[in-house]
XYZ file of C-alpha atoms in Angstrom:
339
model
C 9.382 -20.581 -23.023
C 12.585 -19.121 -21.893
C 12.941 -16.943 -18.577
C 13.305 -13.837 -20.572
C 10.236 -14.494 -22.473
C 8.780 -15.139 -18.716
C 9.669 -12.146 -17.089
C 8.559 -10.295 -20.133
C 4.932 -11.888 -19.504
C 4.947 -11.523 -15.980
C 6.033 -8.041 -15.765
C 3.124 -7.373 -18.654
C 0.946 -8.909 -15.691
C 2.150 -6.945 -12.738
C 2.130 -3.451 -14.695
C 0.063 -1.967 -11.684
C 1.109 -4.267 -8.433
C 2.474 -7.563 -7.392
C 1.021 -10.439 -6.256
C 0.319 -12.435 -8.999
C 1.664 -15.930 -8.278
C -0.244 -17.545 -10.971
C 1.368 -15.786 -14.070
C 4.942 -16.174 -12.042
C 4.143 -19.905 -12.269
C 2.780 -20.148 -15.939
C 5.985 -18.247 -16.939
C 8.529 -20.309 -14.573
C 7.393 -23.439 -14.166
C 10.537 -25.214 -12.665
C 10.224 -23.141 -9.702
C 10.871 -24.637 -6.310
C 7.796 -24.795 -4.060
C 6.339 -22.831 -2.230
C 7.097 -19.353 -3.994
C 8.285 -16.532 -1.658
C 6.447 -13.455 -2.559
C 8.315 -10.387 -2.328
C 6.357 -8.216 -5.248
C 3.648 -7.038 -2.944
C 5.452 -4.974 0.215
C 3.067 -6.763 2.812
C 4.915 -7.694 6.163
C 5.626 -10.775 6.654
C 4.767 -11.136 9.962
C 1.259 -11.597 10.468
C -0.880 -9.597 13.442
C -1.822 -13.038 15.636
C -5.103 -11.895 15.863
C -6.101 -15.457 18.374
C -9.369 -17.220 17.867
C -12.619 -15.228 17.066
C -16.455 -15.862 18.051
C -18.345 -18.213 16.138
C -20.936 -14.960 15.787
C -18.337 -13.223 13.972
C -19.369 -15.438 11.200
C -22.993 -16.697 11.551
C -24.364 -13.004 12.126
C -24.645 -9.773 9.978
C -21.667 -7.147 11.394
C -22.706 -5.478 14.235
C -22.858 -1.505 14.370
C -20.673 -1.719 17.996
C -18.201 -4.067 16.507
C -17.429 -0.965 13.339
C -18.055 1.520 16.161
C -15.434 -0.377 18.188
C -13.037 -0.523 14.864
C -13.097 2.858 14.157
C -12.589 3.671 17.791
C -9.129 1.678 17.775
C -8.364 2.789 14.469
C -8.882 6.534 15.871
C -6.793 6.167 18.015
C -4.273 4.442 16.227
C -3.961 6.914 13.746
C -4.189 9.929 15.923
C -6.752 11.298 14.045
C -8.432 14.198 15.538
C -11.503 14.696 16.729
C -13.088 16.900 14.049
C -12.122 14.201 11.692
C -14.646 11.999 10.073
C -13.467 7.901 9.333
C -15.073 5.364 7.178
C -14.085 1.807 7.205
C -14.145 -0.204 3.941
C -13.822 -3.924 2.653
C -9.866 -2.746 1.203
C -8.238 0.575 0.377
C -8.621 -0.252 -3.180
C -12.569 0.318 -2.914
C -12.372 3.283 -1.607
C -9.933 4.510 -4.550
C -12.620 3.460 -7.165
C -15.181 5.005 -5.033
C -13.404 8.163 -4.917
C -14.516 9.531 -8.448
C -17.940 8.988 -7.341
C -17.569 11.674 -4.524
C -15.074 14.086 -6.009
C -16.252 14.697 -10.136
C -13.086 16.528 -11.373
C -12.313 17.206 -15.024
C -8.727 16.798 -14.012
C -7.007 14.745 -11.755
C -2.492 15.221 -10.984
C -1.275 11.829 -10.080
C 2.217 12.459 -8.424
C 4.514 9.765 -9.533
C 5.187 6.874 -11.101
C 3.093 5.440 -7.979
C 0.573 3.057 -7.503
C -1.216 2.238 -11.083
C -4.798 2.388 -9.289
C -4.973 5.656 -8.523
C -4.637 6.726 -12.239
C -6.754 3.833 -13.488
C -9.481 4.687 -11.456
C -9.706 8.306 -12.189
C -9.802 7.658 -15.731
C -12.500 5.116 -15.575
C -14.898 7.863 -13.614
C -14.164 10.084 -16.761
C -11.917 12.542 -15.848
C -8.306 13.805 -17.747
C -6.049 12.370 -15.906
C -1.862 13.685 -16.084
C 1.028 12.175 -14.566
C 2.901 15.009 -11.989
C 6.445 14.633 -10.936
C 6.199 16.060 -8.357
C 3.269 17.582 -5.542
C 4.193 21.360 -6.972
C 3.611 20.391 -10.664
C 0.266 19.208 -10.186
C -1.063 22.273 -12.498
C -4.445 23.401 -12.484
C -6.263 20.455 -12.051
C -9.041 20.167 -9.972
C -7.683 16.657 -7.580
C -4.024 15.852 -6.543
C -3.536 12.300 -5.439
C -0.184 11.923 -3.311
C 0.879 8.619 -2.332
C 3.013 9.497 1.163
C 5.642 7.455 1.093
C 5.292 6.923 -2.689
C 5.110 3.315 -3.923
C 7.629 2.744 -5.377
C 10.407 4.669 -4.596
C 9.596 5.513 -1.034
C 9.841 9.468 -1.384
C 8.207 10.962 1.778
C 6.075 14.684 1.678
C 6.810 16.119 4.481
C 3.369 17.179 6.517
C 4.310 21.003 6.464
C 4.481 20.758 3.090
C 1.880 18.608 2.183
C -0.190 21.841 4.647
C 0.968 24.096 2.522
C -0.384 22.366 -0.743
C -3.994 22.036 0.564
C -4.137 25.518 1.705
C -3.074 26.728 -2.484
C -5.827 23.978 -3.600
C -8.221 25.047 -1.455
C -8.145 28.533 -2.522
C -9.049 27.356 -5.968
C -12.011 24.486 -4.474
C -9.067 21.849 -5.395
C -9.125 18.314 -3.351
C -5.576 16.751 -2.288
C -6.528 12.784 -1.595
C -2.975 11.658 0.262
C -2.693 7.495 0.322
C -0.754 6.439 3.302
C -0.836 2.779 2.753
C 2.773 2.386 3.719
C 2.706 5.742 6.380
C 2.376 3.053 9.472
C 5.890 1.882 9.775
C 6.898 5.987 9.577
C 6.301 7.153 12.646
C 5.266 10.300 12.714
C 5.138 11.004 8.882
C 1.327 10.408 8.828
C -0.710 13.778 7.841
C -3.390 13.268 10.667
C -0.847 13.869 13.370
C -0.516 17.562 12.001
C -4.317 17.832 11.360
C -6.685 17.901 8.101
C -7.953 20.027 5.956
C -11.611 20.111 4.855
C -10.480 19.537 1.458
C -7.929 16.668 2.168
C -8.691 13.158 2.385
C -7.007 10.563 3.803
C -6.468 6.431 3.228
C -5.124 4.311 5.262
C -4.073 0.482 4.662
C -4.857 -2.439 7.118
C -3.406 -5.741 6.145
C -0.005 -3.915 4.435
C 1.506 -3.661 8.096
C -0.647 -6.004 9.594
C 0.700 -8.930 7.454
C -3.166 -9.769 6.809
C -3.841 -8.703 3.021
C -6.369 -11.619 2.848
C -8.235 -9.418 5.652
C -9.907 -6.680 3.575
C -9.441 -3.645 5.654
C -8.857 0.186 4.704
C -10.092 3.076 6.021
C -11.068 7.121 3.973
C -10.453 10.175 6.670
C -11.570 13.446 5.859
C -14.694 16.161 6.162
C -18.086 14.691 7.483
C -19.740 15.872 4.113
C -17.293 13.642 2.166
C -16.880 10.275 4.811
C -20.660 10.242 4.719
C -20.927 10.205 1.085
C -18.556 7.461 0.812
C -20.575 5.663 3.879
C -23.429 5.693 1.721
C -21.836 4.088 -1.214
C -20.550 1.539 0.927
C -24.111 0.521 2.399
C -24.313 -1.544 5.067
C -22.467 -4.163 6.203
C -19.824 -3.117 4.199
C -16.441 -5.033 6.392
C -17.297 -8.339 7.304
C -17.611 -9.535 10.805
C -14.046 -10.873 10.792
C -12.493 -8.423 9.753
C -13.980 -5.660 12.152
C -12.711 -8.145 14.840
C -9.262 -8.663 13.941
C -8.838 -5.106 13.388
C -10.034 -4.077 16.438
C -7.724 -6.214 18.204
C -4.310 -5.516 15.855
C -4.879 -1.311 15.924
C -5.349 -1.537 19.779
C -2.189 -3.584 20.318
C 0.547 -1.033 19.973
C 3.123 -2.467 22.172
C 3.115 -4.878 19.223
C 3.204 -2.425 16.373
C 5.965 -0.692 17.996
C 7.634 -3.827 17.915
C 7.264 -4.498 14.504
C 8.185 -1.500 13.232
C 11.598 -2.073 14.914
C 11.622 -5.218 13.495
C 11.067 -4.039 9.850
C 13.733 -1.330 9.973
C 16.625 -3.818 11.161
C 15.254 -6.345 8.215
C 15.128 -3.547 5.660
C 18.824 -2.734 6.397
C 19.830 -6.512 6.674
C 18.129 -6.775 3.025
C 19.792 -3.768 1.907
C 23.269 -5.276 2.680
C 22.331 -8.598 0.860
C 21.104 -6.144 -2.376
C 24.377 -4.354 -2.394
C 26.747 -6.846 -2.164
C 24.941 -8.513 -4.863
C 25.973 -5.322 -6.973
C 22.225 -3.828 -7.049
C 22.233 -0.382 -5.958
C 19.258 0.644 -3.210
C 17.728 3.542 -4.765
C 14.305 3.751 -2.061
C 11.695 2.439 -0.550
C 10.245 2.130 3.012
C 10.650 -0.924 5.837
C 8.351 -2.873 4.344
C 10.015 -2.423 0.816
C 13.200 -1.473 -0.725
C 14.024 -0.391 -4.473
C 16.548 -1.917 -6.321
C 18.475 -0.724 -9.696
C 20.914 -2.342 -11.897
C 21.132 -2.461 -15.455
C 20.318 -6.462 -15.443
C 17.423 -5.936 -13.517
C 15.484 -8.311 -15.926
C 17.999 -11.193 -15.662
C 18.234 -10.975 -11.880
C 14.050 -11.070 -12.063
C 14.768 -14.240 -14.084
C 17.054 -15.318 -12.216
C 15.137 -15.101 -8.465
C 11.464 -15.982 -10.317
C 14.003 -19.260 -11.454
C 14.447 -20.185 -8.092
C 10.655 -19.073 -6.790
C 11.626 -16.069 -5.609
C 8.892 -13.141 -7.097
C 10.279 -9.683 -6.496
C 8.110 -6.558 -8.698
C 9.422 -5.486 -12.229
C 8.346 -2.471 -13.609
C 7.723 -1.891 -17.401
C 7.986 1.842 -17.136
C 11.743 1.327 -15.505
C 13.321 -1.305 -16.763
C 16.300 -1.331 -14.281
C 14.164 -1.176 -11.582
C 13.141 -4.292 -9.477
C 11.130 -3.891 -5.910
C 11.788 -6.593 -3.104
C 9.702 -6.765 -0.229
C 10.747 -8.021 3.479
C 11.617 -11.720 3.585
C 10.033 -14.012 6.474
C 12.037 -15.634 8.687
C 11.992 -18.669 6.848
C 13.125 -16.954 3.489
C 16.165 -15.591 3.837
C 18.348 -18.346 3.407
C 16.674 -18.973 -0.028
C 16.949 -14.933 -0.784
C 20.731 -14.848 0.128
C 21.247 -17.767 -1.951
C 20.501 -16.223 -4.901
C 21.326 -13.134 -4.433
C 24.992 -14.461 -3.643
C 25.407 -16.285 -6.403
C-alpha cells in the first residue's frame, strides 16, 4: 500500500469526524508510536478531575448527583432560568434523538458541518438539504446551525441567530444551534442572550474538557421539548462517573478561564508553524484550526507517515483540519511541518 492509497482509505473512513486511529494505522503502518491525534479538535489538556468515590461506581446514579450536574452546568452556561436542561451519555445521542422529538418533512443543515447532523435527520425520515448559509435555509420545517461551524469555524452572531428564530417561529419552524465548540468563545454562546421556545440548544462536555472518553452533553430548550428528550433517555441515563467529574470541571471556572487563554496562545503558535510551512489558515476555533493548500493530501501523507493524524475531508480536497498539540507534541508537529 502506498501513502496515497492510505490517505485515500483513511479519509473514506473519517468522511464524518476524526478519531479513527485504527484505519490511520492499517493504512500507515510504519508510523512511529504513539500516534498524536489531531483529527478530532478535543483539548489536549485534560480537566484533572482528582479521585472519585468508590459509590460512583458500585451504585445506580443518584438523582442529587444529575441535580448537582445540571446545577453547575447552569451555571456554567448562563442559561436562564426559564430554560429547561437535559443531560445525556454524549452530544451525539441527543442528535439522533432529536428526530424523535421534532418530526419535520424537511430539515436545512447549514454547512459543510458536522456529518451527524445530516445523517441523523435522514435516518428519522425526513428530506434533508444542505444550506450555505442560516438565511438560505428555505422553507423547511428544522434549521440545524452548528455555532462556530465545524469545520471552518464561522461564528452566527446571537442577534442574528434572534432574528432567525423569531422568522421560523412565525411559520412553527425549530432552529436546533450545536455549540460543541461555543466554550472557548466567550460570550458567543446563544444562552447568554436568551432562548426561544422554538430553539434548542447542545452543548459538548469532554471537547473542552479534554475528557471525550467521559460521555457528557447536554439539550437546552422549552420544558415541553427537554422533557420529551428526558423520557427517551430513561433513567440513569449518565453514568455515575461522569455526573461526578462534570460537576467538578463546570464548577471550576478559574480553570476554564485558564484554559481558554491557554488555547488561544496555542492556536496562534500553531498557526505560525502552518504558515511557514506554506499552508494557508483559512478558520477554525482554539481548539482547531483549518488548513488549505493544494497538496493537502501529500502533507496528510506526509504527517499520518510520521504518526501524526490531522482530518481530511473528501468534500474539500485542499482542506486538512489540525487540532491543538499537547505539550509533548509539538516538537514532533514542527518537525514535520518544517521539513
Amino acid at each position: 500500500m502506498t501513502c496515497a492509497d492510505g490517505s485515500a482509505d483513511v479519509a473514506a473512513e473519517m468522511s464524518r469526524h476524526g478519531g479513527n486511529l485504527a484505519a490511520a494505522r492499517r493504512a500507515f503502518p510504519r508510523a512511529p508510536e504513539p500516534w498524536i491525534d489531531l483529527s478530532t479538535g478535543i483539548s489536549p489538556y485534560a480537566y484533572p478531575f482528582g479521585d472519585l468515590p468508590s459509590a460512583c461506581f458500585t451504585r445506580l446514579p443518584e438523582a442529587d448527583a444529575e441535580a448537582a450536574l445540571l446545577g453547575a452546568a447552569r451555571a456554567a452556561y448562563a442559561a436562564p432560568a426559564d430554560v429547561a436542561i437535559v443531560a445525556a451519555p454524549g452530544t451525539q445521542i441527543l442528535i439522533q434523538l432529536l428526530p424523535r422529538i421534532l418530526p419535520a418533512r424537511r430539515v436545512a443543515v447549514v454547512g459543510p458541518t458536522y456529518g451527524e447532523h445530516a445523517a441523523a435527520w435522514i435516518a428519522g425520515g425526513s428530506a434533508v438539504t444542505e444550506a450555505p448559509a442560516l438565511d438560505a435555509a428555505g422553507d423547511a420545517d428544522v434549521v440545524v446551525l452548528v455555532n462556530p461551524n465545524n469545520p471552518d469555524g464561522r461564528l452566527v452572531a446571537s442577534a442574528d441567530l434572534l432574528d432567525e428564530a423569531a422568522r421560523l417561529a412565525r411559520r412553527g419552524a425549530t432552529l436546533v444551534v450545536d455549540e460543541a465548540f461555543v466554550d472557548v468563545i466567550p460570550g458567543a454562546s446563544l444562552l447568554s442572550a436568551g432562548l426561544p421556545d422554538n430553539v434548542l440548544v447542545l452543548r459538548s462536555f469532554g471537547k473542552t474538557y479534554g475528557l471525550a472518553g467521559v460521555r457528557l452533553g447536554f439539550a437546552l430548550g422549552s420544558a415541553d421539548r427537554i422533557g420529551r428528550l428526558r423520557a427517551l433517555l430513561g433513567p440513569w441515563a449518565v453514568p455515575g462517573p461522569a455526573l461526578e467529574i462534570g460537576r467538578r470541571a463546570l464548577s471550576d471556572t478559574d480553570w476554564s478561564k485558564r484554559l481558554v487563554g491557554r488555547l488561544v496562545a496555542d492556536a496562534e503558535k500553531l498557526d505560525a508553524l502552518l504558515v511557514a510551512a506554506g499552508l494557508r489558515v483559512v478558520g477554525g476555533t482554539p481548539l482547531f484550526r483549518l488548513a488549505e493548500a493544494p497538496e493537502a493530501a501529500a502533507w496528510f501523507d506526509r504527517l499520518a507517515a510520521a504518526g501524526v493524524l490531522v482530518r481530511p475531508f473528501s468534500y474539500r480536497s485542499d482542506w486538512l483540519r489540525f487540532g491543538i498539540p499537547g505539550e509533548g507534541d509539538w516538537a514532533r508537529v514542527n518537525a514535520v511541518l518544517s521539513g
